[in-house]
CSV table of C-alpha atoms in Angstrom, one decimal:
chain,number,residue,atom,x,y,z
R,3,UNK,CA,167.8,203.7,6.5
R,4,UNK,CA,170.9,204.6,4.7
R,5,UNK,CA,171.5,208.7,5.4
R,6,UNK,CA,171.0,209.9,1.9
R,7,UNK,CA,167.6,208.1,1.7
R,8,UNK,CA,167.0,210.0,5.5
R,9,UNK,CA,168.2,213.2,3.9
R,10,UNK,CA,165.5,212.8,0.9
R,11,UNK,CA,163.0,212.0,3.3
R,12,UNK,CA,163.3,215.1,5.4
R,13,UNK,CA,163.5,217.3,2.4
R,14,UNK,CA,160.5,216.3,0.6
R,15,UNK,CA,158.7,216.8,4.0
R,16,UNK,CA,159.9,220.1,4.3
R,17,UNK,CA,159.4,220.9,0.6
R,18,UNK,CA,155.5,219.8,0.8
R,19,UNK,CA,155.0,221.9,4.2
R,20,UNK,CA,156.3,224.7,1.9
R,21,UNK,CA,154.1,224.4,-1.1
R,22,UNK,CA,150.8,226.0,-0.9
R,23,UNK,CA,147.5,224.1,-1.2
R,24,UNK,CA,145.6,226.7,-0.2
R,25,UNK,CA,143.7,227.7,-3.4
R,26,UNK,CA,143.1,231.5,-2.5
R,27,UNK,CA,146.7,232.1,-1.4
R,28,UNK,CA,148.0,230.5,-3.7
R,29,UNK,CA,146.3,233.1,-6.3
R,30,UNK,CA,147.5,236.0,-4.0
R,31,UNK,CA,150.9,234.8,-3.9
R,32,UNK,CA,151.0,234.1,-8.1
R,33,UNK,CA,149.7,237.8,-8.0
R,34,UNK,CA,152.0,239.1,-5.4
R,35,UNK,CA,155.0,237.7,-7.1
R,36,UNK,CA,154.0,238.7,-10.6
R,37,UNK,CA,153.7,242.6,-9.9
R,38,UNK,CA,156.8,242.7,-8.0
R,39,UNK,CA,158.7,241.1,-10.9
R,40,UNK,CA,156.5,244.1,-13.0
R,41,UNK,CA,157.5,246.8,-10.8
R,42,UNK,CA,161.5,246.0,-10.0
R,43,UNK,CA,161.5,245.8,-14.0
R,44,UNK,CA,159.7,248.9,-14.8
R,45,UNK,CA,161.4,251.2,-12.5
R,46,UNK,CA,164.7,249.6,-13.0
R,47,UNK,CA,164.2,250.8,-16.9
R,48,UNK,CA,162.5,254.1,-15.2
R,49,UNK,CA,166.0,254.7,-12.9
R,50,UNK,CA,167.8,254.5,-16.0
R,51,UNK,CA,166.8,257.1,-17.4
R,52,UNK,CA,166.4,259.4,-14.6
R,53,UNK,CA,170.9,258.3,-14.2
R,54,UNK,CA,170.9,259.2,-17.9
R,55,UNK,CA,169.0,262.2,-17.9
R,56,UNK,CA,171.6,263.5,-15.4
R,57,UNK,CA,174.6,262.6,-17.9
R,58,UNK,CA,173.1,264.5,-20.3
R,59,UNK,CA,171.1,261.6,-22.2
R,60,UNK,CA,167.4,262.9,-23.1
R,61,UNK,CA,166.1,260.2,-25.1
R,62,UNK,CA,164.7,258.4,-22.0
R,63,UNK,CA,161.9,257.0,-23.8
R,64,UNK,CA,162.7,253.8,-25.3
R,65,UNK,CA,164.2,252.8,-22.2
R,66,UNK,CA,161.0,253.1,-20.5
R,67,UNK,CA,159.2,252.0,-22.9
R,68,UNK,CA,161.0,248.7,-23.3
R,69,UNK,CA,161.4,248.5,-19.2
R,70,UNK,CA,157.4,248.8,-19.2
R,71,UNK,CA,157.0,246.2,-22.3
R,72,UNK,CA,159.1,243.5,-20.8
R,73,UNK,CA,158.3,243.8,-16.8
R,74,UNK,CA,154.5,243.3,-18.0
R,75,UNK,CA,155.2,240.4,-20.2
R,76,UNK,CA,157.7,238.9,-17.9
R,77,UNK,CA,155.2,239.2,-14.4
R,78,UNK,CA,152.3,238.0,-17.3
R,79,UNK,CA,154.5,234.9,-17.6
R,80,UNK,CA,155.1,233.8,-14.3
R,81,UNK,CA,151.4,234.7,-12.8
R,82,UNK,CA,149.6,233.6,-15.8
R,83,UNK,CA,148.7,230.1,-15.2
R,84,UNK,CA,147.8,230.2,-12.0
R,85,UNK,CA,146.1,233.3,-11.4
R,86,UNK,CA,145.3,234.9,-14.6
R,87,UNK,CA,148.2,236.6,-14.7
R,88,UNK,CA,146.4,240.3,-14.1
R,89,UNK,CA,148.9,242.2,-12.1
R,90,UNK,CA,146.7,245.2,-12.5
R,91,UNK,CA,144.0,246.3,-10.1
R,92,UNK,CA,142.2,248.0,-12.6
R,93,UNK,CA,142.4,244.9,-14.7
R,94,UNK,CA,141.1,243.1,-12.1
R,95,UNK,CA,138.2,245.3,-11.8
R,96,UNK,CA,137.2,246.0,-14.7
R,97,UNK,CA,136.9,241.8,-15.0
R,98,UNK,CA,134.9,242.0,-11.8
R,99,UNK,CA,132.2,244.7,-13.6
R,100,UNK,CA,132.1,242.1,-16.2
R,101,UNK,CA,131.2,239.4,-14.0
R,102,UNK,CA,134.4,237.3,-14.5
R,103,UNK,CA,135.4,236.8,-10.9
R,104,UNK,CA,134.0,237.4,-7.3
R,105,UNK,CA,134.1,240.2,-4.8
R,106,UNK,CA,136.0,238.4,-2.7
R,107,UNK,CA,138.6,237.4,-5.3
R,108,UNK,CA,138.7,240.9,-6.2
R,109,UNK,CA,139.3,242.1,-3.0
R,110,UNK,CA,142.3,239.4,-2.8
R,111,UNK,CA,143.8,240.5,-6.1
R,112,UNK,CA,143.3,243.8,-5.6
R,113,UNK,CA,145.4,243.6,-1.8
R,114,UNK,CA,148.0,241.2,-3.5
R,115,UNK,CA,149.2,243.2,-6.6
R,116,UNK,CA,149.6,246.6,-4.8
R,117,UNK,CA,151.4,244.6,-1.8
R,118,UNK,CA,153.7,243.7,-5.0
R,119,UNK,CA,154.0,246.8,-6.0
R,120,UNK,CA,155.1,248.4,-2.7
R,121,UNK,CA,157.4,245.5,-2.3
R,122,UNK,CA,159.1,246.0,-5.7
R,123,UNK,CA,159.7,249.6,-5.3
R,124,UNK,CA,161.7,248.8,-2.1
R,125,UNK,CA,163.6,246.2,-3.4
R,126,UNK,CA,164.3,249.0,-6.4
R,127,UNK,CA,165.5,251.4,-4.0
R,128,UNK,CA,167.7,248.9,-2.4
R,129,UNK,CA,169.6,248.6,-5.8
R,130,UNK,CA,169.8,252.0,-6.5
R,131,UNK,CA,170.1,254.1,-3.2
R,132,UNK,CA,173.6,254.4,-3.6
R,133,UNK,CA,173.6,256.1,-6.6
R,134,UNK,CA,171.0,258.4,-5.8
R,135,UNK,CA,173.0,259.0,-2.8
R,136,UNK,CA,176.3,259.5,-4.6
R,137,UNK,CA,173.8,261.8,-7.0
R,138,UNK,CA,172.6,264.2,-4.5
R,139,UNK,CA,175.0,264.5,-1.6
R,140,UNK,CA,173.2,261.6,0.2
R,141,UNK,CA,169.6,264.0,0.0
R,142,UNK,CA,166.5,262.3,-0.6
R,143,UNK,CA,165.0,264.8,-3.6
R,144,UNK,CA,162.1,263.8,-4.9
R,145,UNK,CA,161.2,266.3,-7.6
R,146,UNK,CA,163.0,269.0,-10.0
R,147,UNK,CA,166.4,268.9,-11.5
R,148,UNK,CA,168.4,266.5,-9.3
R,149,UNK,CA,165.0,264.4,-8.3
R,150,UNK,CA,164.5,260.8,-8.6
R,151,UNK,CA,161.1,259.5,-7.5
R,152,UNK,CA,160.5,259.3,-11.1
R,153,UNK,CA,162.2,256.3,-10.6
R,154,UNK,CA,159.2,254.8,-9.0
R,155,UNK,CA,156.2,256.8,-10.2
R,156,UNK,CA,154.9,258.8,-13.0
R,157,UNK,CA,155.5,262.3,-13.7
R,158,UNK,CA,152.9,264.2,-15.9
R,159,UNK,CA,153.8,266.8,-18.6
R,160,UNK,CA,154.3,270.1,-16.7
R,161,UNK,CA,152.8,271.8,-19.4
R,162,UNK,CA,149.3,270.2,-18.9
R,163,UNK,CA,146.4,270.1,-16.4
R,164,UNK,CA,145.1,267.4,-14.1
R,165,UNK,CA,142.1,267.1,-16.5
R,166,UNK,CA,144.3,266.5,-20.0
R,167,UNK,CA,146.6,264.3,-17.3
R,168,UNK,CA,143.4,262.3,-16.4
R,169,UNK,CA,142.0,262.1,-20.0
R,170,UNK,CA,145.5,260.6,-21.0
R,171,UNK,CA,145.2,257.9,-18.6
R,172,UNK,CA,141.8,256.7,-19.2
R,173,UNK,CA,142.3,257.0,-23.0
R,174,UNK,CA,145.7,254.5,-22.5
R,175,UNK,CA,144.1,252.3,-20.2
R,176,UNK,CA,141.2,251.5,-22.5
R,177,UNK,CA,143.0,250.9,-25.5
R,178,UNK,CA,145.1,248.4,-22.9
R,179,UNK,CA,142.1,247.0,-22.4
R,180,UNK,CA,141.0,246.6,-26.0
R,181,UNK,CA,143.7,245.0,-27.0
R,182,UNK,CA,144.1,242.7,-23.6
R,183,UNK,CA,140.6,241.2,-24.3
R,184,UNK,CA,141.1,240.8,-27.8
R,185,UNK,CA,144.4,239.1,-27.2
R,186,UNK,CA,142.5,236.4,-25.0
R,187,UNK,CA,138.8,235.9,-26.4
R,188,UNK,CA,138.9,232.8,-27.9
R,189,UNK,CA,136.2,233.7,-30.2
R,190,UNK,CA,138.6,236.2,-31.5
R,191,UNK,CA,142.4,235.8,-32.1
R,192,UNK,CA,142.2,232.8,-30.0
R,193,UNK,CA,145.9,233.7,-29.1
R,194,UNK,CA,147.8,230.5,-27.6
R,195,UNK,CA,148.9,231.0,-24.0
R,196,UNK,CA,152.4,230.9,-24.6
R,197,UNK,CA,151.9,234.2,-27.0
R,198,UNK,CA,149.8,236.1,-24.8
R,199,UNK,CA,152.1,238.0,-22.4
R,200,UNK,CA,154.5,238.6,-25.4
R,201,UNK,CA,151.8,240.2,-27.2
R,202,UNK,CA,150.4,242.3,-24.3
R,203,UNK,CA,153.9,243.2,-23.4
R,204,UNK,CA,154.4,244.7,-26.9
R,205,UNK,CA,151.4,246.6,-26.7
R,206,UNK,CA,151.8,248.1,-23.8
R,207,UNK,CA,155.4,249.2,-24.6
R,208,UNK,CA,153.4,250.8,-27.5
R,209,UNK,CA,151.2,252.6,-25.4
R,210,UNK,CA,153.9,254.0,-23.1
R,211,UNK,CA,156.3,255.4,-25.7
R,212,UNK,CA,153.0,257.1,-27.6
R,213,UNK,CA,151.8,258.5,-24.7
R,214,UNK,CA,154.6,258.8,-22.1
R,215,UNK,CA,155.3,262.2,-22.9
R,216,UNK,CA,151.8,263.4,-21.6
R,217,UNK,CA,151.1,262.3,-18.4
R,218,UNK,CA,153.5,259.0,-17.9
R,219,UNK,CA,151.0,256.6,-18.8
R,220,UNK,CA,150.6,254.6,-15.7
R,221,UNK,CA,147.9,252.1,-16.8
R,222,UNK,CA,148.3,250.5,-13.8
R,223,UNK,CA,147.9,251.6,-10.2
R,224,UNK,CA,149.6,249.0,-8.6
R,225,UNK,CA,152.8,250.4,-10.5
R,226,UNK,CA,152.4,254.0,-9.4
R,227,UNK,CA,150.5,254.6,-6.1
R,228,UNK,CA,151.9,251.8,-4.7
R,229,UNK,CA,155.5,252.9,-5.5
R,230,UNK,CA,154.1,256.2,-4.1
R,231,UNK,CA,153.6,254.8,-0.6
R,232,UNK,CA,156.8,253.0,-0.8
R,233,UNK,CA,158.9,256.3,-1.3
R,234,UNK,CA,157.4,258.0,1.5
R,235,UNK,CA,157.9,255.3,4.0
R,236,UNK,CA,161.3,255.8,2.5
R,237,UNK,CA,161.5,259.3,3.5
R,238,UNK,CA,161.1,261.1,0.3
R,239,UNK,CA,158.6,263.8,1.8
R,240,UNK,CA,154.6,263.8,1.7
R,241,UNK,CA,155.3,266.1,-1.5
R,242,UNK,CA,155.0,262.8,-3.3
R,243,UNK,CA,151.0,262.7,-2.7
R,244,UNK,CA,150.6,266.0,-2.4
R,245,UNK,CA,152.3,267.6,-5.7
R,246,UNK,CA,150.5,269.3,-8.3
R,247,UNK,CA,147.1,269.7,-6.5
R,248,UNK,CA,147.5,265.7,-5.3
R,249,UNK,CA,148.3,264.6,-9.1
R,250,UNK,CA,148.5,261.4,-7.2
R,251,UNK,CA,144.9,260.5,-7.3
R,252,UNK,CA,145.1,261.1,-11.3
R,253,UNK,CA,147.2,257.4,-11.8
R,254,UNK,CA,145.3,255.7,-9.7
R,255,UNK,CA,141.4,256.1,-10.3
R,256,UNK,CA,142.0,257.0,-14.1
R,257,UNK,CA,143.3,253.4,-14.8
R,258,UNK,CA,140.3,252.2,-13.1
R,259,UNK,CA,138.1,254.1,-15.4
R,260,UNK,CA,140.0,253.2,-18.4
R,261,UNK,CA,139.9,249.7,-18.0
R,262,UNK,CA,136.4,249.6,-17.5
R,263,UNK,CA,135.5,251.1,-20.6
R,264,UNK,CA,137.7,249.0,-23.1
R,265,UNK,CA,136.1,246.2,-21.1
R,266,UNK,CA,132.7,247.3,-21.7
R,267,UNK,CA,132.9,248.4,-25.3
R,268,UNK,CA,135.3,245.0,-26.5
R,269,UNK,CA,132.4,243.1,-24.6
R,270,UNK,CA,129.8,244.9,-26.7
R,271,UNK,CA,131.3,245.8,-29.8
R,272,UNK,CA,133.1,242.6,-30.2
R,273,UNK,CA,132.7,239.7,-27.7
R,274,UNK,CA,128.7,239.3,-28.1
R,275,UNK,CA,129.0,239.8,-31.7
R,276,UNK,CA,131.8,237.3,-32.1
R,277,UNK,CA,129.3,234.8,-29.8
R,278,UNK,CA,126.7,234.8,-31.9
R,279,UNK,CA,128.8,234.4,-35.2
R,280,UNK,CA,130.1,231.2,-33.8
R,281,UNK,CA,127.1,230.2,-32.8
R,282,UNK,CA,125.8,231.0,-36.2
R,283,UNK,CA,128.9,228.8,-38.0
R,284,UNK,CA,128.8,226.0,-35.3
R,285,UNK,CA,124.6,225.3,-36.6
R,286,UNK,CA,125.8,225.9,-40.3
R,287,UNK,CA,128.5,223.1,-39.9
R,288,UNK,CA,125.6,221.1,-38.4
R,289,UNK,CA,123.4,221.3,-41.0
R,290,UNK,CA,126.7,220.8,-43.6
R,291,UNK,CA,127.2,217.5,-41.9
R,292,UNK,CA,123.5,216.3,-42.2
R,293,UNK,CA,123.6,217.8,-45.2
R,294,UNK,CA,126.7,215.4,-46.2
R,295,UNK,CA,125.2,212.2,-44.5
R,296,UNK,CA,122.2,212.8,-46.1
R,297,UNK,CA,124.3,212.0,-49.7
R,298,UNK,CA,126.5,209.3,-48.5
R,299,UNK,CA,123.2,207.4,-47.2
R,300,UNK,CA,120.7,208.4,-50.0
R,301,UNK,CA,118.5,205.4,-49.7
R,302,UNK,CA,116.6,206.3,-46.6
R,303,UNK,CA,116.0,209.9,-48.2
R,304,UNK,CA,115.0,208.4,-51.7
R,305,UNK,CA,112.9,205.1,-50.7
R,306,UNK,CA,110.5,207.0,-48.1
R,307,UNK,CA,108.4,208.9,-51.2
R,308,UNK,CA,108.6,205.7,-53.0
R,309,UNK,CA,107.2,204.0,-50.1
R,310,UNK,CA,104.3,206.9,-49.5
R,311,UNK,CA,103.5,206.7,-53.2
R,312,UNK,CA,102.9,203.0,-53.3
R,313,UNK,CA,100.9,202.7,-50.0
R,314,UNK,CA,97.6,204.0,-51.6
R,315,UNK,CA,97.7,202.2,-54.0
R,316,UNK,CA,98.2,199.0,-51.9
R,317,UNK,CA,95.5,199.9,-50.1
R,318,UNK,CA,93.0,200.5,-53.1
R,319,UNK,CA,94.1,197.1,-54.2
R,320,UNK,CA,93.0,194.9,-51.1
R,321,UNK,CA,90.0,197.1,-50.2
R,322,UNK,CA,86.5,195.3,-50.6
R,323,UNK,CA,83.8,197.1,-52.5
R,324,UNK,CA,80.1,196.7,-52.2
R,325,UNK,CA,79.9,195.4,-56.5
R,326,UNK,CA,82.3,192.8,-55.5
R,327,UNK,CA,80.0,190.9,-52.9
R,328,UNK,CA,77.0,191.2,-55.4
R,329,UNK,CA,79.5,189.7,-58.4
R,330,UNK,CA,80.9,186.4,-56.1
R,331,UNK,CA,77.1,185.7,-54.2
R,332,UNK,CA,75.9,185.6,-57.9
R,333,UNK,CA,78.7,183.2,-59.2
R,334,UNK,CA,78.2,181.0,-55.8
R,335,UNK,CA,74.6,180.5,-56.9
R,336,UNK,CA,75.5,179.6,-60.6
R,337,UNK,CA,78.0,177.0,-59.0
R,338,UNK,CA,75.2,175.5,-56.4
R,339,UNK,CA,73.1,175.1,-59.4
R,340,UNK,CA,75.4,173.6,-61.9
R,341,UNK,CA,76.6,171.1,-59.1
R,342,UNK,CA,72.3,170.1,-58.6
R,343,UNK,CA,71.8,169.5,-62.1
R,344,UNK,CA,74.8,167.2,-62.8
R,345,UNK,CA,73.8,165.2,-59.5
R,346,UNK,CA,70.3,164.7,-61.3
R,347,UNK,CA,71.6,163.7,-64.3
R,348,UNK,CA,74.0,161.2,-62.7
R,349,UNK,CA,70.9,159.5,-60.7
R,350,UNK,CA,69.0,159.3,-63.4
């Protein structure tokens, strides 16, 4: 065998040891890969403006906005087909409540897509440690002036409560989820696949620069407590959980509620609804086509009356009646007679 056919040979062995076949790992692999790409986006946009805040620049908000927008659409593209492309535990829930996919999926999902997320804040911090480094005298400092573990997580609104905090994440989450549904129910704007992640990306980059301001807007957990965990193992402090009365727990269970209810109300308001209109259409276009055949094939329509008019009739015609067998025994016995007499005469 000549050596580049050998060298063929041993790579296509190698390359279908490598490829998973696996159905359940290959899901958590599509879903570990497609919130790290969603997390080394996002706080890439998010490490930009904390750098630019320090220069002086205070219009961070587009830039994390737009980092948000476009780490969602691009993790949405490359997890999409094979796994749904979810990259959000509370998206993932909130499709378990509504019966789309198993425990034991969600369970899977739910352990693959905060794995990402830890994973994609290290490789974060491995692109920007220097400059935080260079930025505070080679300090870890995780809040305050010269802080930047907003890099990797939210930060609320210091002029608000836990409560407003908490309000403002369920209230972004469900309008995420609104729109997310109503983005993919084919009964609704039946949006192709290709479009999908564009669309949800725009929408959440919508939600983040409306509400950013408040409390961050993490709709997603796997983007904030996950971070969370990476930046302590990093050595930023336990002040990362346990700031503002443990603010921590604020991002991660108010996405869950959040998505649950968007879920619940699109499935209610909207997706049962929307069934039964179709269903209602899909009979009418039934009864349009029978309707139509009906026309192009008249006879079978027109001749049956014809037919059920005629067939008493028929029937009255070749019916016996009791006058009749008086009328032909009468006119057999005229005919015997007649016969008699002319056989008389003849003889005689």
């Amino acid at each position: 065998m000549p050596a580049e056919d050998r060298r063929r040979l041993t790579w296509s062995r190698v390359e279908s040891r490598l490829v998973l076949r696996h159905r359940p790992s290959q899901l958590f692999l599509s879903e570990l890969i497609g919130t790290v790409v969603l997390v080394i986006i996002v706080d890439l946009g998010c490490g930009l403006a904390t750098i630019t805040q320090r220069g002086g620049i205070k219009n961070f908000v587009p830039a994390v906005g737009i980092g948000n927008g476009l780490g969602a659409m691009t993790g949405i593209m490359v997890s999409l087909r094979l796994s749904g492309g979810h990259i959000n535990p509370a998206v993932s829930f909130a499709m378990f409540t509504l019966r789309k996919m198993s425990f034991k999926h969600l369970l899977l999902y739910q352990w693959a897509q905060y794995l990402g997320g830890f994973l994609g804040a290290m490789v974060v911090n491995l692109l920007y440690f220097q400059i935080f480094n260079n930025l505070n005298g080679g300090q870890l400092v995780a809040f305050g002036p010269n802080g930047t573990a907003g890099t990797f997580f939210t930060l609320p609104n210091p002029a608000i409560n836990n409560g407003v905090a908490f309000a403002d994440q369920v209230v972004g989450t469900s309008l995420l989820l609104l729109a997310v549904r109503a983005i993919t129910d084919p009964n609704n704007l039946n949006t192709p696949p290709a479009l999908q992640p564009l669309l949800i990306g725009l929408v959440i980059m919508g939600l983040i620069i409306s509400e950013v301001i408040v409390s961050g807007t993490c709709l997603n957990p796997a983007r904030d407590f996950a971070p969370r965990l990476a930046t302590l193992a990093l050595g930023y402090g336990p002040e990362v959980l346990s700031s503002r009365s443990f603010y921590f727990l604020v991002p991660l269970v108010g996405p869950y509620v959040g998505a649950v209810l968007g879920a619940w109300v699109y499935e209610l308001a909207y997706a049962k609804p929307l069934q039964l209109l179709v269903e209602q259409e899909a009979a009418a276009a039934l009864n349009e086509d029978h309707a139509n055949d009906d026309e192009d094939f008249p006879t079978a329509r027109v001749q049956q009356p014809h037919l059920q008019q005629r067939t008493p009739i028929l029937a009255s015609a070749t019916k016996r009646r009791p006058c009749d067998d008086e009328d032909s025994v009468k006119a057999e016995s005229l005919r015997h007679a007649a016969t008699a007499s002319l056989e008389e005469k003849a003889e005689c």
